[in-house]
PDB file of C-alpha atoms (C1' of nucleotides) in Angstrom:
ATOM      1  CA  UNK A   1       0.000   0.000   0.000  1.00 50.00           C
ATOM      2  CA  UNK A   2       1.120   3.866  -1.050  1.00 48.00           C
ATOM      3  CA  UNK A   3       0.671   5.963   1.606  1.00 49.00           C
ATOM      4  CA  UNK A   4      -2.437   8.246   0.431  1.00 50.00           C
ATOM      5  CA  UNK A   5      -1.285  11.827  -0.385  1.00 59.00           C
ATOM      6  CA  UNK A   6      -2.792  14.021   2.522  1.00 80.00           C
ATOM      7  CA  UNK A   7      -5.477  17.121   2.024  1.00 86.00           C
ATOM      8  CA  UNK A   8      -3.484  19.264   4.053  1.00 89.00           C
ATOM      9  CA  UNK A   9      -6.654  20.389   5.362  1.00 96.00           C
ATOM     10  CA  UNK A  10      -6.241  22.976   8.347  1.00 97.00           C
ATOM     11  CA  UNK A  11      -8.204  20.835  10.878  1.00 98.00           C
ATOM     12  CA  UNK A  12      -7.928  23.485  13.802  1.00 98.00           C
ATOM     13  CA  UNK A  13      -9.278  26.482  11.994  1.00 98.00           C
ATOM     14  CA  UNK A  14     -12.680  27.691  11.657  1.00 98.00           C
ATOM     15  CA  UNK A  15     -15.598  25.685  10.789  1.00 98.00           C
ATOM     16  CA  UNK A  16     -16.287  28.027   7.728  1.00 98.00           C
ATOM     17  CA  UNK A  17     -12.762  27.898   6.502  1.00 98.00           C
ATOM     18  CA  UNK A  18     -12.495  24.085   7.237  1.00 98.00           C
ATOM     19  CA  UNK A  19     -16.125  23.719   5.247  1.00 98.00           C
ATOM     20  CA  UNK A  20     -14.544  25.953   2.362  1.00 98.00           C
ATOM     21  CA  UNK A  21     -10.947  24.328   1.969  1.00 98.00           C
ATOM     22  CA  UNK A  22     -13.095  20.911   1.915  1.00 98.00           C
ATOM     23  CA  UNK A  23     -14.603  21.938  -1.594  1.00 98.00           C
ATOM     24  CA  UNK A  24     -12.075  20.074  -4.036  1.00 98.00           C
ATOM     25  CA  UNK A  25     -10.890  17.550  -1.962  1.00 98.00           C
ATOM     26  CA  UNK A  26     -11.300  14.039  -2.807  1.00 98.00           C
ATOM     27  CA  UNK A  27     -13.514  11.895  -0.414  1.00 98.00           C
ATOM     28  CA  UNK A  28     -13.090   8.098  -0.490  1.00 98.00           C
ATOM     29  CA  UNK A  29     -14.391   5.384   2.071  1.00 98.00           C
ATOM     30  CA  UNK A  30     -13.593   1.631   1.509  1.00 97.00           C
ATOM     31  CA  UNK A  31     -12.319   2.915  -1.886  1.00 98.00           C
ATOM     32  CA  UNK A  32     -15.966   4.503  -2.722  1.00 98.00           C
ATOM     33  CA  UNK A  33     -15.931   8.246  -3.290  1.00 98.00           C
ATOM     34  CA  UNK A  34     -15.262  11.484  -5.435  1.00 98.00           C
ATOM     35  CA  UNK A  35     -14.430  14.874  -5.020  1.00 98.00           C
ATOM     36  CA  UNK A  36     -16.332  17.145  -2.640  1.00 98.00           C
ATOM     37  CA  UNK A  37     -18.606  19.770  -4.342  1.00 98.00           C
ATOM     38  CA  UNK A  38     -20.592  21.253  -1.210  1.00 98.00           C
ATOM     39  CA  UNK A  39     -20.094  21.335   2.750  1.00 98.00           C
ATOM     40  CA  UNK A  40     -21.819  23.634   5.378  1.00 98.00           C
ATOM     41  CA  UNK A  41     -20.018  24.778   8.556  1.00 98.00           C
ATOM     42  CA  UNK A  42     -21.694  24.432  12.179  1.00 98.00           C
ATOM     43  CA  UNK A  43     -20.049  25.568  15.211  1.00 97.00           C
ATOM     44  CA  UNK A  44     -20.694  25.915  19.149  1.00 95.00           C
ATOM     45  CA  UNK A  45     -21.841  29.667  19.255  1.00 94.00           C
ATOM     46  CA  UNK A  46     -24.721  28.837  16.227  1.00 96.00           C
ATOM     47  CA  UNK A  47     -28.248  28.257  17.023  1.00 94.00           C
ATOM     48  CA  UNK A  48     -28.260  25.926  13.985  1.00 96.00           C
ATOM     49  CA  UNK A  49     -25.911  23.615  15.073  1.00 97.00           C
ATOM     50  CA  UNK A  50     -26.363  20.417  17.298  1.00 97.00           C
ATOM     51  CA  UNK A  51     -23.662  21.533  19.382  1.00 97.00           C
ATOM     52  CA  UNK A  52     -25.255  24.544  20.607  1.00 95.00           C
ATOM     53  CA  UNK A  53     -25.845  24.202  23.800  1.00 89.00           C
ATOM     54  CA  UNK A  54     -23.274  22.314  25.050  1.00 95.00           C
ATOM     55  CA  UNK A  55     -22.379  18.377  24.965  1.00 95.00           C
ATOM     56  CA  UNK A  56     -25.349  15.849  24.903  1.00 94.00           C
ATOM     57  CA  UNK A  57     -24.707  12.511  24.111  1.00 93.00           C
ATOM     58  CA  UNK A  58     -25.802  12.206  20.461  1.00 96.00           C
ATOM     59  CA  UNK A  59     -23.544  15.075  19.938  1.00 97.00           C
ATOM     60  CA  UNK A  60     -20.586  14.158  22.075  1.00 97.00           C
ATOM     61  CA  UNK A  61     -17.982  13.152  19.094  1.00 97.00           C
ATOM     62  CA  UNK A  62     -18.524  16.959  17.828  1.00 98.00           C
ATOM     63  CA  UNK A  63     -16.647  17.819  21.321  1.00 97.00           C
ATOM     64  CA  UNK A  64     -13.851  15.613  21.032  1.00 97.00           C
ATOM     65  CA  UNK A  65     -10.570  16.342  18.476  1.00 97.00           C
ATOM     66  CA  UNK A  66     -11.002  16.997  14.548  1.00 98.00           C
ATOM     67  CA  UNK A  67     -10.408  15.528  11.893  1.00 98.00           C
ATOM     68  CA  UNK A  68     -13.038  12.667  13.457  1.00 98.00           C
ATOM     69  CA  UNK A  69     -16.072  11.352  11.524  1.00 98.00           C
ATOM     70  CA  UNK A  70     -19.390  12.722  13.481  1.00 98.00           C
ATOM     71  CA  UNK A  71     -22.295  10.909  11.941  1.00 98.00           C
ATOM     72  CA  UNK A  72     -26.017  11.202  12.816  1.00 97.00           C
ATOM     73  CA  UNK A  73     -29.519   9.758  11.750  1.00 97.00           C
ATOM     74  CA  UNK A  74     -31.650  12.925  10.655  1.00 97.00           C
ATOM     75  CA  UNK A  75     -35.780  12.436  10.538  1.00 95.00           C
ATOM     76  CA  UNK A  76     -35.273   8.980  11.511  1.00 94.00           C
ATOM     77  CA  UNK A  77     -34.192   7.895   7.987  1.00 95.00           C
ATOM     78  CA  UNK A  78     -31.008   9.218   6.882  1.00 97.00           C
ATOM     79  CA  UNK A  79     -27.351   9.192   8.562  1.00 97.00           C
ATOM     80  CA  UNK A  80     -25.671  12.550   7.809  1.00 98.00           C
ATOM     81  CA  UNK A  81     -21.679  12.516   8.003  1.00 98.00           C
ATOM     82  CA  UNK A  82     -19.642  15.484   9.122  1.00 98.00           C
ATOM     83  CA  UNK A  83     -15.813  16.379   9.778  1.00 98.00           C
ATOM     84  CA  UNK A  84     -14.967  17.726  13.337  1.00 98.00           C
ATOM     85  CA  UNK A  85     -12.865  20.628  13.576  1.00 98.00           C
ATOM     86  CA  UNK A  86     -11.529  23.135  15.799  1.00 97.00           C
ATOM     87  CA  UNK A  87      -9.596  22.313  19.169  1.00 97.00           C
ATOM     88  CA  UNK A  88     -10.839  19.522  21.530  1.00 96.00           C
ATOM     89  CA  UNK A  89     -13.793  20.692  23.247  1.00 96.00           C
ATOM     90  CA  UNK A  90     -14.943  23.581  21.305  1.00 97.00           C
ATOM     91  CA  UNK A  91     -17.888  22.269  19.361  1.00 97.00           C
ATOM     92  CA  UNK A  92     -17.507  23.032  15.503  1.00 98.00           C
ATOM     93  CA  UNK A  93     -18.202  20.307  12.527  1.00 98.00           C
ATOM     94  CA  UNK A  94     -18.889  20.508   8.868  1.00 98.00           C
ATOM     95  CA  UNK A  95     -21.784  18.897   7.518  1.00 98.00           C
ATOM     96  CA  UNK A  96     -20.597  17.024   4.133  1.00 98.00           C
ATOM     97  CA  UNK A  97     -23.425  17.712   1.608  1.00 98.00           C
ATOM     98  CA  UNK A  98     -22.580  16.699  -1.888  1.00 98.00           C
ATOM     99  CA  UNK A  99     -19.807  15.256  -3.908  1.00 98.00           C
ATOM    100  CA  UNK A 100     -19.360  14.267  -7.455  1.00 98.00           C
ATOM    101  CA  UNK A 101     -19.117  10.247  -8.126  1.00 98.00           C
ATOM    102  CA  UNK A 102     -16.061   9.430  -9.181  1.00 98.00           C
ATOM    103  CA  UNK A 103     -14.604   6.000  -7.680  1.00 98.00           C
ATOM    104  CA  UNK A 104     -16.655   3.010  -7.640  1.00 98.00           C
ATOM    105  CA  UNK A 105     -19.616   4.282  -9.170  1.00 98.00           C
ATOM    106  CA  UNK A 106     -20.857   0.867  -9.546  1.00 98.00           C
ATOM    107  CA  UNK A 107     -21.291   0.185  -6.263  1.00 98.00           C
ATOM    108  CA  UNK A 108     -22.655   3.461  -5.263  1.00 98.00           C
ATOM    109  CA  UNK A 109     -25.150   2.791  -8.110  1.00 98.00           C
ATOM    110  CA  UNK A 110     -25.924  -0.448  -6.102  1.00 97.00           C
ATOM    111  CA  UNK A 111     -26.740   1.084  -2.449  1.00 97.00           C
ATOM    112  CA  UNK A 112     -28.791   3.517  -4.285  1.00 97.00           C
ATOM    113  CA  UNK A 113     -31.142   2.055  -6.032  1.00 96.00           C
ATOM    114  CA  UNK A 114     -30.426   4.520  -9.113  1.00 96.00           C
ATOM    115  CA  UNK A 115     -28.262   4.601 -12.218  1.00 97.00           C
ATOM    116  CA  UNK A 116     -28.234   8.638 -12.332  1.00 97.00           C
ATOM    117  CA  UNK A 117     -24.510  10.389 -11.437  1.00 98.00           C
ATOM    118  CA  UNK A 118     -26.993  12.779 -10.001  1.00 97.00           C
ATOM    119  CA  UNK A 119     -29.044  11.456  -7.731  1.00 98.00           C
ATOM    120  CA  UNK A 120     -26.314   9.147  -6.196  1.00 98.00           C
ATOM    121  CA  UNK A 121     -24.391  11.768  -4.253  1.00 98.00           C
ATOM    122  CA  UNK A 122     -26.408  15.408  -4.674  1.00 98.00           C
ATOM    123  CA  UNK A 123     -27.262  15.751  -0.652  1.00 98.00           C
ATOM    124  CA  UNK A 124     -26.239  14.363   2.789  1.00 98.00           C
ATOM    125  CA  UNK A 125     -28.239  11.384   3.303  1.00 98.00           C
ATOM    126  CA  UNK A 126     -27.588  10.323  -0.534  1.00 98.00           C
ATOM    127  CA  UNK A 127     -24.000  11.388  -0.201  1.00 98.00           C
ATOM    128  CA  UNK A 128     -23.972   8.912   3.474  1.00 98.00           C
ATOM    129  CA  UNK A 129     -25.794   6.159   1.466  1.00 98.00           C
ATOM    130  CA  UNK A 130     -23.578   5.675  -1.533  1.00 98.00           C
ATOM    131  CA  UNK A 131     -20.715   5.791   0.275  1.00 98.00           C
ATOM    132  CA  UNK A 132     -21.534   3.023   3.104  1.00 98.00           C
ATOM    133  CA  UNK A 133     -21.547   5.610   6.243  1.00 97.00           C
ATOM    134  CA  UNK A 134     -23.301   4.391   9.184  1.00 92.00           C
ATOM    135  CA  UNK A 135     -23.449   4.868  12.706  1.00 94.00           C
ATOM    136  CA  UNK A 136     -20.492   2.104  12.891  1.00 94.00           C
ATOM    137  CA  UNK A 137     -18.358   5.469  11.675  1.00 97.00           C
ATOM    138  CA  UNK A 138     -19.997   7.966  14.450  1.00 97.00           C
ATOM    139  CA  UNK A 139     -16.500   9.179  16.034  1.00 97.00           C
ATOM    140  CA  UNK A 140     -13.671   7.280  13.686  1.00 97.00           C
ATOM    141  CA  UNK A 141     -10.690   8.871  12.911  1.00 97.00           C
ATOM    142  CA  UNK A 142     -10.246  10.436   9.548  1.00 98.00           C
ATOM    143  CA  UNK A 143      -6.663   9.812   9.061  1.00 97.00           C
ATOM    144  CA  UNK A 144      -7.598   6.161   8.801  1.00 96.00           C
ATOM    145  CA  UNK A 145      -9.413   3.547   7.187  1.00 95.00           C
ATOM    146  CA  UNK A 146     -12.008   3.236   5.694  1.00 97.00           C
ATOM    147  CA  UNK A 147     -11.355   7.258   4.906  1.00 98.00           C
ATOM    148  CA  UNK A 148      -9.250   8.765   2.681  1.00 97.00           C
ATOM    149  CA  UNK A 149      -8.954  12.540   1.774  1.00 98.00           C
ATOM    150  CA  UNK A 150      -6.629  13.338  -1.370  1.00 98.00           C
ATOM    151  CA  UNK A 151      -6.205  17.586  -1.898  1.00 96.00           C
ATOM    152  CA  UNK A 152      -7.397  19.268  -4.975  1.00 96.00           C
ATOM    153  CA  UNK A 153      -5.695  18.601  -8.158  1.00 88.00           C
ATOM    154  CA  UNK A 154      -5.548  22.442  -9.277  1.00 91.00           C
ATOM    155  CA  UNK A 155      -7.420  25.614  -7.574  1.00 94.00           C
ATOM    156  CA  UNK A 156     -11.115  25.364  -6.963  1.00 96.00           C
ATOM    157  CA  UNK A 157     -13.606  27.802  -7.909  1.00 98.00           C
ATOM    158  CA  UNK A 158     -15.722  28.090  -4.346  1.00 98.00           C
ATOM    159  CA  UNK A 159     -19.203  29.927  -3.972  1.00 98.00           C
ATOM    160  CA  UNK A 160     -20.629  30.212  -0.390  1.00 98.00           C
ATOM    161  CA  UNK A 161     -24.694  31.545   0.733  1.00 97.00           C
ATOM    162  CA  UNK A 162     -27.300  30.488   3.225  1.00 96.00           C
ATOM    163  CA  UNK A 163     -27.451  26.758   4.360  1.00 97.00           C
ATOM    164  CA  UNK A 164     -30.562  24.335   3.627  1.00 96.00           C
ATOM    165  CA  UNK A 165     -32.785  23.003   5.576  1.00 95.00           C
ATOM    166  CA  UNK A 166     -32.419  24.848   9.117  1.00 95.00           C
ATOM    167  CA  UNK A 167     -34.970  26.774  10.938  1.00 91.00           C
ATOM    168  CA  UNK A 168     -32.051  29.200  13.181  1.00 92.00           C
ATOM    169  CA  UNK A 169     -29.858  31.665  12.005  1.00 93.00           C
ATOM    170  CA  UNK A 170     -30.641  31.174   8.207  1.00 93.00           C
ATOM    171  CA  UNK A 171     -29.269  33.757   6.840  1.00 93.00           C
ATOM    172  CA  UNK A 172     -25.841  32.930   7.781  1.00 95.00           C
ATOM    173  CA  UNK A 173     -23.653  31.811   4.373  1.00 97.00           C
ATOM    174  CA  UNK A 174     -21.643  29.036   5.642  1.00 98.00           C
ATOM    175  CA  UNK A 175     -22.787  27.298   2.579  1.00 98.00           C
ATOM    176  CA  UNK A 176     -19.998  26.496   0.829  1.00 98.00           C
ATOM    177  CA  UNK A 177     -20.287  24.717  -3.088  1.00 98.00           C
ATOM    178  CA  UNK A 178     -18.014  24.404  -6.166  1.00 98.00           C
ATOM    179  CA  UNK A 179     -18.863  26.667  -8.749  1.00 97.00           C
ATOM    180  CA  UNK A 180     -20.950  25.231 -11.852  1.00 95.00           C
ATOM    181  CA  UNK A 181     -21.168  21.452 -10.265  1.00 97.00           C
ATOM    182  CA  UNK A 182     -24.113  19.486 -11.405  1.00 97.00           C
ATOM    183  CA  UNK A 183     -23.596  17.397  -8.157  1.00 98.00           C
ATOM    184  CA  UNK A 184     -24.963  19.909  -6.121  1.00 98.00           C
ATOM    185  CA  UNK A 185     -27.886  19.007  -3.550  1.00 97.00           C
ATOM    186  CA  UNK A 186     -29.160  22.520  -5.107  1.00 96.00           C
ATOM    187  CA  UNK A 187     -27.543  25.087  -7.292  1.00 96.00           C
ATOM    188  CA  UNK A 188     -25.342  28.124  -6.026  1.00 95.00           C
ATOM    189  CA  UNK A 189     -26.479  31.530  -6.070  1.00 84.00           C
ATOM    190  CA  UNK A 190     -24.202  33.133  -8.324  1.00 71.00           C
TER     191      UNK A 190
ATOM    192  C1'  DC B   1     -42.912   9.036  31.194  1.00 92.70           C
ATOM    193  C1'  DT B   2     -44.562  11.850  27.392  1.00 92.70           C
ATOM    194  C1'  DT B   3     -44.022  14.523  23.518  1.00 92.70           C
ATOM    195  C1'  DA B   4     -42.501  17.741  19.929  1.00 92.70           C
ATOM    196  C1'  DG B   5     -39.436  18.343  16.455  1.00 92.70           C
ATOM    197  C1'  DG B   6     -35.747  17.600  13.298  1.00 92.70           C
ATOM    198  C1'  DA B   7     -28.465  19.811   9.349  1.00 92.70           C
ATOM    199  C1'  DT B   8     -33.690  14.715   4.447  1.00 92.70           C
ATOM    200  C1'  DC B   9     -35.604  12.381   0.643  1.00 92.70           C
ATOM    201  C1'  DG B  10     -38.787  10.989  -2.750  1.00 92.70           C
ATOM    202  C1'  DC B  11     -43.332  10.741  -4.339  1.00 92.70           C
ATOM    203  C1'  DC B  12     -47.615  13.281  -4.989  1.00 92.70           C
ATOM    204  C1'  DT B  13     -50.379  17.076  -7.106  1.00 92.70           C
TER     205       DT B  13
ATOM    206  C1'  DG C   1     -44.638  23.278  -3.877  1.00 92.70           C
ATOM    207  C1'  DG C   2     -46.514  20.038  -0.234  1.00 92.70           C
ATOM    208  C1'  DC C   3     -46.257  16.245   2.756  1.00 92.70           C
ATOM    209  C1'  DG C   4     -45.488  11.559   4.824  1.00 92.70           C
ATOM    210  C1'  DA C   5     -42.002   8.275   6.296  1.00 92.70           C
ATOM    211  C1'  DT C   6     -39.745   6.858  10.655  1.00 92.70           C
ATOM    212  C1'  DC C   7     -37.275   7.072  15.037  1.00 92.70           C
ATOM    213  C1'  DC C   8     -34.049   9.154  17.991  1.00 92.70           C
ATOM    214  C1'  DT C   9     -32.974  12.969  20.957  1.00 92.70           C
ATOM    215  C1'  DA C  10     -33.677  16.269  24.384  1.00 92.70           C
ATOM    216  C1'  DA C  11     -36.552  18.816  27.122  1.00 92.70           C
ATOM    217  C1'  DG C  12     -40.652  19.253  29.940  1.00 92.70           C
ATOM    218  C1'  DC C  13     -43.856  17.660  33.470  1.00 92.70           C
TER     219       DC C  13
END
DNA sequence: CTTAGGATCGCCT
DNA sequence: GGCGATCCTAAGC
């Protein structure tokens, strides 16, 4: 085995400058992935986020050290996968939202139930199905298998605006997508 | 113990 | 655009 070439992702910054260096990098788990197209950032101080509030114990891994896995089920149906960041204790994650299919299509094909490139990884519980992510991976270390983050080949176009889905603080842009990606869970402004 | 409400998705009109 | 699925979490009594 090669050793993997590393993201060089800046695990102890911010949330929103973890979720925008993200955008480009290459995602793979058990071999299954492609490159990330569109992350939102969460952190401690952020009515949004599961962490505000203080540690509970569905949220407990977002508490511990980045560059962990913190994976939950959302509306009883779908497990949602984020990347801790920030030091130890502090709170901060970013939600993984979308990514372009790239490695073992086939199989992502299979756990979806769909032959389209763009319904197999164009949102976070799609995104969590295609690639095999399941409780099991609540609190694993990213640095190690099954994960495996490669950096962007070349610069990366990134456009950021309001995230989806939330009912707090929505007008906050720590939506973060690559620019003119059909693997989007929903196009950019802009 | 009870209950309201999701960081979603896919099917319906 | 609207809504049901499905179940866990956290907060309230």
């Amino acid at each position: 085995m090669t050793e993997p070439q590393r993201a060089g992702i800046d695990w102890d910054a911010d949330s929103d400058t973890v979720a925008r260096q993200l955008i480009g990098v290459t995602l793979l788990v058990n071999g299954v992935g492609g490159t990330i197209v569109e992350t939102e950032a969460y952190d401690r101080d952020d009515a949004a986020s599961h962490s505000f509030g203080g540690p509970t114990r569905r949220n407990l891994v977002m508490f511990g050290p980045p560059a962990h896995a913190y994976v939950y089920l959302s509306h009883g149906i779908h497990w949602c996968l984020n990347f801790v960041c920030r030091e130890p204790g502090h709170g901060a994650g970013v939600l993984i939202r979308a990514l372009a299919p790239e490695t073992g299509i086939d199989r992502m094909i299979e756990r979806r139930g769909t032959p389209d490139l763009r319904k197999l990884c164009s949102g976070p519980g799609k995104l969590a199905q295609a690639l095999g992510i399941t409780h099991a991976m609540n609190g694993a270390d990213l640095a190690a298998s099954p994960f495996v983050l490669l950096a962007p080949a070349q610069r990366v176009d990134v456009l950021a605006g309001p995230r989806i889905g939330i009912s707090k603080a929505v007008e906050v842009p720590w939506r973060f997508g690559l620019a003119g990606s059909p693997y989007l869970s929903r196009p950019m402004k802009g």
